[in-house]
Short mmCIF file of C-alpha atoms and ligand atoms in Angstrom, two decimals:
data_model
loop_
_atom_site.label_atom_id
_atom_site.label_comp_id
_atom_site.label_asym_id
_atom_site.label_seq_id
_atom_site.Cartn_x
_atom_site.Cartn_y
_atom_site.Cartn_z
CA MET A 321 51.55 -21.47 -17.16
CA GLN A 322 51.00 -24.28 -14.73
CA LEU A 323 53.21 -27.30 -14.27
CA LEU A 324 51.93 -30.85 -14.69
CA ASP A 325 54.02 -32.02 -11.77
CA GLY A 326 54.98 -35.66 -12.24
CA LYS A 327 56.86 -35.73 -8.96
CA PHE A 328 53.87 -34.63 -6.90
CA VAL A 329 51.30 -36.77 -8.75
CA SER A 330 53.48 -39.89 -8.88
CA GLU A 331 54.10 -39.73 -5.11
CA LYS A 332 50.35 -39.53 -4.54
CA PHE A 333 49.76 -42.56 -6.75
CA LYS A 334 52.57 -44.48 -5.09
CA GLN A 335 50.93 -44.02 -1.69
CA GLN A 336 47.64 -45.41 -3.04
CA ILE A 337 49.44 -48.29 -4.77
CA ALA A 338 51.29 -49.17 -1.54
CA VAL A 339 47.96 -49.41 0.32
CA GLU A 340 46.47 -51.61 -2.41
CA ALA A 341 49.61 -53.77 -2.53
CA ALA A 342 49.28 -54.44 1.20
CA GLU A 343 45.62 -55.42 0.66
CA ALA A 344 46.62 -57.65 -2.24
CA PHE A 345 49.16 -59.34 0.04
CA HIS A 346 46.32 -60.47 2.29
CA GLU A 347 44.19 -61.60 -0.65
CA ILE A 348 46.82 -63.55 -2.61
CA GLY A 349 49.28 -64.42 0.18
CA ARG A 350 52.32 -62.78 -1.42
CA LYS A 351 53.57 -59.45 -2.71
CA PRO A 352 52.84 -58.38 -6.32
CA HIS A 353 55.94 -59.47 -8.25
CA LEU A 354 57.57 -57.73 -11.23
CA VAL A 355 60.40 -59.37 -13.17
CA ALA A 356 62.64 -57.29 -15.44
CA ILE A 357 65.15 -58.53 -17.97
CA LEU A 358 68.05 -56.30 -18.95
CA VAL A 359 70.40 -57.19 -21.79
CA GLY A 360 73.71 -55.32 -22.04
CA HIS A 361 74.89 -52.15 -20.32
CA ASP A 362 73.19 -49.22 -22.05
CA GLY A 363 73.45 -46.25 -19.67
CA GLY A 364 69.85 -45.11 -20.05
CA SER A 365 68.47 -48.65 -19.71
CA GLU A 366 70.52 -49.25 -16.56
CA THR A 367 69.04 -46.11 -15.00
CA TYR A 368 65.44 -46.85 -16.02
CA VAL A 369 65.52 -50.46 -14.82
CA ALA A 370 67.14 -49.49 -11.51
CA SER A 371 64.43 -46.89 -11.01
CA LYS A 372 61.66 -49.41 -11.77
CA MET A 373 63.12 -51.90 -9.28
CA LYS A 374 63.51 -49.21 -6.60
CA ASN A 375 59.94 -48.02 -7.07
CA CYS A 376 58.66 -51.60 -6.75
CA GLU A 377 60.39 -51.94 -3.38
CA GLU A 378 59.00 -48.58 -2.25
CA VAL A 379 55.37 -49.64 -2.81
CA GLY A 380 55.84 -53.10 -1.29
CA PHE A 381 56.19 -55.17 -4.47
CA LYS A 382 58.76 -57.90 -4.97
CA SER A 383 61.07 -57.24 -7.89
CA THR A 384 63.56 -59.51 -9.63
CA LEU A 385 66.12 -58.47 -12.22
CA TYR A 386 67.72 -60.91 -14.67
CA ARG A 387 70.79 -59.46 -16.37
CA TYR A 388 72.41 -60.81 -19.51
CA GLU A 389 75.41 -59.81 -21.56
CA THR A 390 74.77 -58.82 -25.20
CA ILE A 391 76.11 -62.21 -26.34
CA ILE A 392 72.85 -63.89 -25.21
CA THR A 393 71.11 -65.38 -28.25
CA GLU A 394 67.53 -64.62 -29.20
CA ALA A 395 66.61 -68.28 -28.60
CA GLU A 396 68.09 -68.20 -25.07
CA LEU A 397 66.21 -65.02 -24.22
CA LEU A 398 62.91 -66.39 -25.59
CA LYS A 399 63.42 -69.58 -23.52
CA LYS A 400 63.90 -67.52 -20.34
CA ILE A 401 60.70 -65.60 -21.12
CA GLU A 402 58.82 -68.91 -21.53
CA GLU A 403 60.04 -70.01 -18.09
CA ILE A 404 58.86 -66.79 -16.47
CA ASN A 405 55.52 -66.96 -18.32
CA VAL A 406 54.61 -70.16 -16.48
CA ASP A 407 55.97 -69.10 -13.07
CA THR A 408 52.82 -68.53 -11.01
CA THR A 409 54.70 -66.33 -8.52
CA VAL A 410 55.34 -63.68 -11.20
CA ASP A 411 52.67 -61.10 -12.08
CA GLY A 412 54.50 -58.89 -14.55
CA LEU A 413 57.41 -59.33 -16.96
CA ILE A 414 59.21 -56.55 -18.80
CA VAL A 415 62.19 -56.70 -21.13
CA GLN A 416 63.98 -53.36 -21.23
CA LEU A 417 64.39 -51.87 -24.70
CA PRO A 418 66.45 -51.28 -26.77
CA LEU A 419 67.72 -54.82 -27.37
CA PRO A 420 70.92 -55.68 -29.28
CA GLY A 421 70.46 -55.82 -33.06
CA HIS A 422 70.43 -59.64 -33.26
CA ILE A 423 67.35 -59.89 -31.00
CA SER A 424 63.94 -58.98 -32.42
CA ALA A 425 61.97 -56.68 -30.09
CA ASP A 426 58.78 -57.83 -31.88
CA LYS A 427 59.50 -61.51 -31.19
CA VAL A 428 60.28 -60.71 -27.57
CA SER A 429 57.10 -58.73 -26.97
CA GLU A 430 55.00 -61.45 -28.62
CA LYS A 431 56.67 -64.15 -26.51
CA ILE A 432 55.81 -62.48 -23.20
CA SER A 433 52.43 -63.81 -22.07
CA HIS A 434 49.87 -61.10 -22.68
CA GLU A 435 48.61 -61.82 -19.17
CA LYS A 436 51.99 -60.71 -17.74
CA ASP A 437 52.70 -57.99 -20.30
CA VAL A 438 52.67 -55.05 -17.87
CA ASP A 439 54.49 -52.84 -20.40
CA GLY A 440 51.39 -53.25 -22.58
CA PHE A 441 53.37 -53.95 -25.78
CA HIS A 442 51.84 -57.34 -26.73
CA PRO A 443 49.61 -57.23 -29.83
CA VAL A 444 46.76 -58.77 -27.79
CA ASN A 445 46.88 -55.90 -25.31
CA LEU A 446 47.24 -53.31 -28.07
CA GLY A 447 44.27 -54.79 -29.95
CA ARG A 448 42.14 -54.93 -26.82
CA MET A 449 43.11 -51.34 -26.02
CA GLN A 450 42.02 -50.22 -29.47
CA ARG A 451 38.64 -51.90 -28.93
CA ASN A 452 38.24 -50.33 -25.47
CA LEU A 453 38.37 -53.76 -23.79
CA PRO A 454 40.20 -54.37 -20.46
CA SER A 455 43.95 -54.57 -21.20
CA PHE A 456 47.32 -53.58 -19.90
CA LEU A 457 47.85 -50.11 -21.37
CA PRO A 458 51.37 -49.20 -22.55
CA ALA A 459 53.00 -47.74 -19.45
CA THR A 460 53.92 -44.28 -20.77
CA PRO A 461 50.58 -43.46 -22.43
CA TYR A 462 48.83 -44.89 -19.35
CA GLY A 463 50.88 -42.58 -17.10
CA ILE A 464 49.97 -39.62 -19.32
CA LEU A 465 46.24 -40.44 -19.09
CA LEU A 466 46.53 -40.64 -15.29
CA MET A 467 48.27 -37.25 -15.26
CA LEU A 468 45.57 -35.62 -17.45
CA SER A 469 42.83 -37.07 -15.22
CA GLU A 470 44.54 -36.02 -12.02
CA TYR A 471 44.71 -32.39 -13.17
CA GLY A 472 41.14 -32.51 -14.52
CA ILE A 473 42.24 -31.51 -18.01
CA GLU A 474 39.30 -31.57 -20.41
CA THR A 475 40.12 -33.57 -23.54
CA ALA A 476 36.71 -34.18 -25.19
CA GLY A 477 36.31 -32.28 -28.44
CA LYS A 478 39.90 -31.01 -28.39
CA HIS A 479 42.43 -31.29 -31.18
CA CYS A 480 45.26 -33.49 -29.93
CA VAL A 481 48.43 -33.54 -32.01
CA VAL A 482 50.82 -36.42 -31.32
CA VAL A 483 54.34 -36.02 -32.72
CA GLY A 484 56.01 -39.44 -33.04
CA ARG A 485 54.43 -42.79 -33.90
CA SER A 486 56.54 -45.34 -32.00
CA ASN A 487 54.94 -48.61 -30.95
CA ILE A 488 55.48 -47.79 -27.29
CA VAL A 489 54.39 -44.14 -27.08
CA GLY A 490 53.15 -42.17 -30.10
CA SER A 491 51.02 -44.79 -31.78
CA PRO A 492 49.14 -46.10 -28.69
CA MET A 493 48.84 -42.54 -27.35
CA SER A 494 47.07 -41.43 -30.52
CA ILE A 495 44.62 -44.35 -30.23
CA LEU A 496 43.93 -43.63 -26.57
CA MET A 497 43.27 -39.94 -27.14
CA ALA A 498 40.82 -40.77 -29.95
CA ARG A 499 38.94 -43.47 -27.99
CA ASN A 500 35.43 -42.88 -26.79
CA ALA A 501 36.63 -42.58 -23.20
CA ASN A 502 37.71 -40.05 -20.62
CA PRO A 503 40.45 -38.91 -21.12
CA GLY A 504 39.90 -39.27 -24.85
CA ASN A 505 37.31 -38.16 -27.36
CA CYS A 506 39.86 -35.93 -29.07
CA THR A 507 40.26 -35.34 -32.77
CA VAL A 508 43.77 -36.67 -33.25
CA THR A 509 46.52 -35.83 -35.72
CA VAL A 510 49.67 -37.96 -35.78
CA CYS A 511 52.88 -36.42 -37.14
CA HIS A 512 56.13 -38.26 -37.88
CA SER A 513 59.38 -37.91 -39.78
CA ARG A 514 57.60 -37.93 -43.14
CA THR A 515 55.16 -35.16 -42.21
CA PRO A 516 55.94 -32.00 -44.19
CA ASP A 517 55.50 -28.71 -42.29
CA ILE A 518 54.82 -30.12 -38.82
CA LYS A 519 54.33 -26.59 -37.53
CA LYS A 520 51.10 -26.31 -39.52
CA PHE A 521 49.63 -29.04 -37.31
CA THR A 522 51.27 -28.21 -33.96
CA LEU A 523 50.04 -24.60 -34.23
CA ASP A 524 46.46 -25.89 -34.22
CA ALA A 525 46.95 -28.25 -31.25
CA ASP A 526 44.91 -27.81 -28.07
CA ILE A 527 46.85 -30.73 -26.61
CA LEU A 528 50.35 -31.44 -27.94
CA ILE A 529 52.08 -34.73 -27.07
CA VAL A 530 55.66 -34.99 -28.28
CA ALA A 531 57.67 -38.24 -28.34
CA ILE A 532 60.43 -38.14 -30.93
CA GLY A 533 63.75 -38.00 -29.06
CA LYS A 534 65.02 -34.66 -30.44
CA LYS A 535 66.13 -32.06 -27.90
CA ASN A 536 64.15 -28.79 -28.06
CA PHE A 537 62.40 -29.81 -31.31
CA ILE A 538 59.20 -27.93 -30.44
CA THR A 539 59.90 -24.21 -30.33
CA ALA A 540 57.69 -21.31 -29.20
CA ASP A 541 56.68 -20.36 -32.76
CA MET A 542 55.17 -23.86 -33.23
CA VAL A 543 52.46 -23.62 -30.55
CA LYS A 544 49.46 -21.46 -29.86
CA ASP A 545 48.67 -19.70 -26.59
CA GLY A 546 46.85 -21.86 -24.04
CA VAL A 547 48.10 -25.21 -25.34
CA VAL A 548 48.50 -28.23 -23.03
CA ILE A 549 51.92 -29.80 -23.62
CA ILE A 550 53.06 -33.30 -22.72
CA ASP A 551 56.79 -33.70 -23.34
CA VAL A 552 57.77 -37.38 -23.46
CA GLY A 553 61.29 -36.84 -24.77
CA MET A 554 64.24 -38.00 -22.72
CA ASN A 555 67.41 -36.80 -24.38
CA ARG A 556 70.51 -37.54 -22.29
CA GLU A 557 73.58 -35.38 -22.65
CA THR A 558 76.76 -35.74 -20.66
CA SER A 559 77.31 -32.98 -18.15
CA THR A 560 80.06 -32.10 -15.71
CA LYS A 561 77.57 -30.15 -13.62
CA THR A 562 75.41 -33.03 -12.38
CA LYS A 563 76.20 -35.82 -9.92
CA SER A 564 75.01 -38.48 -12.36
CA GLY A 565 77.27 -37.15 -15.13
CA TYR A 566 74.41 -36.43 -17.51
CA LYS A 567 71.50 -34.06 -17.94
CA LEU A 568 68.05 -34.81 -19.38
CA TYR A 569 66.33 -32.64 -21.97
CA GLY A 570 62.84 -32.96 -23.38
CA ASP A 571 61.67 -32.66 -26.98
CA VAL A 572 60.18 -29.24 -26.16
CA ASP A 573 62.15 -26.01 -25.69
CA PHE A 574 60.66 -25.62 -22.21
CA GLU A 575 62.10 -22.21 -21.39
CA ASN A 576 60.56 -20.46 -24.40
CA VAL A 577 57.45 -22.61 -24.91
CA ALA A 578 56.22 -22.76 -21.29
CA PRO A 579 55.11 -19.09 -21.14
CA LYS A 580 52.60 -19.80 -23.95
CA ALA A 581 51.27 -23.04 -22.44
CA LEU A 582 48.33 -23.40 -20.08
CA TRP A 583 49.80 -26.65 -18.74
CA ILE A 584 53.16 -28.28 -19.43
CA THR A 585 55.19 -31.22 -18.16
CA PRO A 586 58.81 -30.54 -17.16
CA VAL A 587 61.72 -32.82 -18.10
CA PRO A 588 62.81 -34.33 -15.81
CA GLY A 589 59.96 -34.50 -13.29
CA GLY A 590 57.10 -35.11 -15.71
CA VAL A 591 56.17 -38.07 -17.88
CA GLY A 592 59.09 -40.32 -16.86
CA LEU A 593 57.81 -40.58 -13.30
CA MET A 594 54.26 -41.25 -14.54
CA THR A 595 55.52 -44.10 -16.77
CA ILE A 596 56.60 -45.88 -13.61
CA ILE A 597 53.12 -45.38 -12.15
CA GLY A 598 51.62 -46.96 -15.29
CA LEU A 599 53.92 -49.93 -14.84
CA LEU A 600 53.15 -50.29 -11.11
CA LYS A 601 49.40 -50.05 -11.67
CA ASN A 602 49.55 -52.69 -14.41
CA THR A 603 51.56 -55.01 -12.15
CA LEU A 604 49.13 -54.53 -9.28
CA GLY A 605 46.20 -55.09 -11.64
CA SER A 606 47.85 -58.31 -12.82
CA ALA A 607 48.43 -59.55 -9.26
CA LYS A 608 44.77 -58.86 -8.46
CA LYS A 609 43.69 -60.52 -11.74
CA GLU A 610 41.73 -57.40 -12.67
CA ILE A 611 42.44 -57.52 -16.42
CA TYR A 612 42.58 -61.28 -17.06
CA PRO A 613 40.64 -63.00 -14.23
P1 NAP B 1326 61.28 -43.78 -31.27
O1 NAP B 1326 61.07 -45.25 -31.41
O2 NAP B 1326 62.63 -43.28 -30.92
O3 NAP B 1326 60.74 -43.14 -32.61
C1 NAP B 1326 60.81 -41.75 -32.81
C2 NAP B 1326 59.55 -41.28 -33.48
O4 NAP B 1326 59.70 -39.89 -33.73
C3 NAP B 1326 59.28 -41.95 -34.82
O5 NAP B 1326 57.91 -42.15 -34.99
C4 NAP B 1326 59.83 -40.93 -35.82
O6 NAP B 1326 59.16 -40.95 -37.05
C5 NAP B 1326 59.54 -39.64 -35.11
N1 NAP B 1326 60.48 -38.60 -35.53
C6 NAP B 1326 61.83 -38.66 -35.46
N2 NAP B 1326 62.35 -37.51 -35.92
C7 NAP B 1326 61.33 -36.73 -36.28
C8 NAP B 1326 61.23 -35.44 -36.83
N3 NAP B 1326 62.31 -34.70 -37.11
N4 NAP B 1326 60.00 -34.93 -37.07
C9 NAP B 1326 58.90 -35.66 -36.79
N5 NAP B 1326 58.92 -36.90 -36.27
C10 NAP B 1326 60.13 -37.42 -36.01
O7 NAP B 1326 60.23 -43.16 -30.24
P2 NAP B 1326 60.01 -43.44 -28.67
O8 NAP B 1326 60.58 -44.77 -28.28
O9 NAP B 1326 58.58 -43.12 -28.43
O10 NAP B 1326 60.93 -42.33 -27.99
C11 NAP B 1326 60.75 -40.96 -28.23
C12 NAP B 1326 61.36 -40.16 -27.08
O11 NAP B 1326 60.62 -40.43 -25.90
C13 NAP B 1326 62.81 -40.55 -26.74
O12 NAP B 1326 63.48 -39.39 -26.28
C14 NAP B 1326 62.64 -41.54 -25.61
O13 NAP B 1326 63.78 -41.58 -24.76
C15 NAP B 1326 61.47 -40.92 -24.89
N6 NAP B 1326 60.71 -41.85 -24.04
C16 NAP B 1326 60.38 -41.40 -22.81
C17 NAP B 1326 59.62 -42.18 -21.99
C18 NAP B 1326 59.24 -41.65 -20.65
O14 NAP B 1326 58.85 -42.41 -19.79
N7 NAP B 1326 59.33 -40.34 -20.45
C19 NAP B 1326 59.17 -43.44 -22.41
C20 NAP B 1326 59.50 -43.86 -23.71
C21 NAP B 1326 60.26 -43.04 -24.53
P3 NAP B 1326 59.20 -42.23 -38.04
O15 NAP B 1326 58.24 -43.22 -37.46
O16 NAP B 1326 58.75 -41.67 -39.33
O17 NAP B 1326 60.62 -42.72 -38.04
#
């Protein structure tokens, strides 16, 4: 078993991004600039947004956070997004999910200009991705592709099983792995909550990508020897043993599954860190007008 080490790989990417950000500064006369909007006080969201802001500073980007209480109306939030869309000093705009029930995540992601949609959730970016055209790729799947490339993991001709079909991870991941690209060229199976006997499919996976949000869902009897496993799950449980007061678990029973895997991502220290790299690379690409000149 070998570890797909998100900590090591993400640090390497951050160094490259910092160099390119400094170059971009000379070209465009300012730092690449990411704006994040956070509504409410969800513990996980607070942590993720803080980490995104911190990483921006570390690579020499400007970052701005707008915070709102959950009483903000959908119309008010959409108006703020419109303002940021036309601000020429902003390269990327993300709205942290989940949003309160009275605000439609679909309306929000459609309102963000696709040219600033560095989370890659806008239908224009998703459509362009599907057609293999330049686009902002959804940050988590993008980070996973970068990880697979970095470790030289062969994907062409492999059977990739994706468990979970969310708009932000499972669904775009399945499209990316099936694309005629590298990484890609897999035969892809997508499993979800209505799939009977998931084990039948996971047992045949050469590459298994799991994003469902259920601690230790994938057990050792569900995978074959030599599988490559990407564990996207981030299941937070309170803990008295950690400084933060919680502990993260993946969707894969790491302890028992890892001995059968050729490669596997740990949680934490795997995909989460690569998601940030996807976001930073999209923001840099936006600042340099690489996707939408
Ligand atoms: P999500 O919106 O929470 O949806 C869960 C998906 O899993 C759905 O497609 C659902 O199927 C499927 N599912 C749920 N229970 C299942 C079961 N028992 N068997 C098979 N499929 C099942 O998904 P998400 O937003 O992608 O999040 C998934 C996990 O990834 C969460 O733990 C989240 O925190 C984590 N995450 C991590 C990162 C990162 O950077 N590491 C980024 C994003 C998300 P249906 O469609 O049929 O309901």
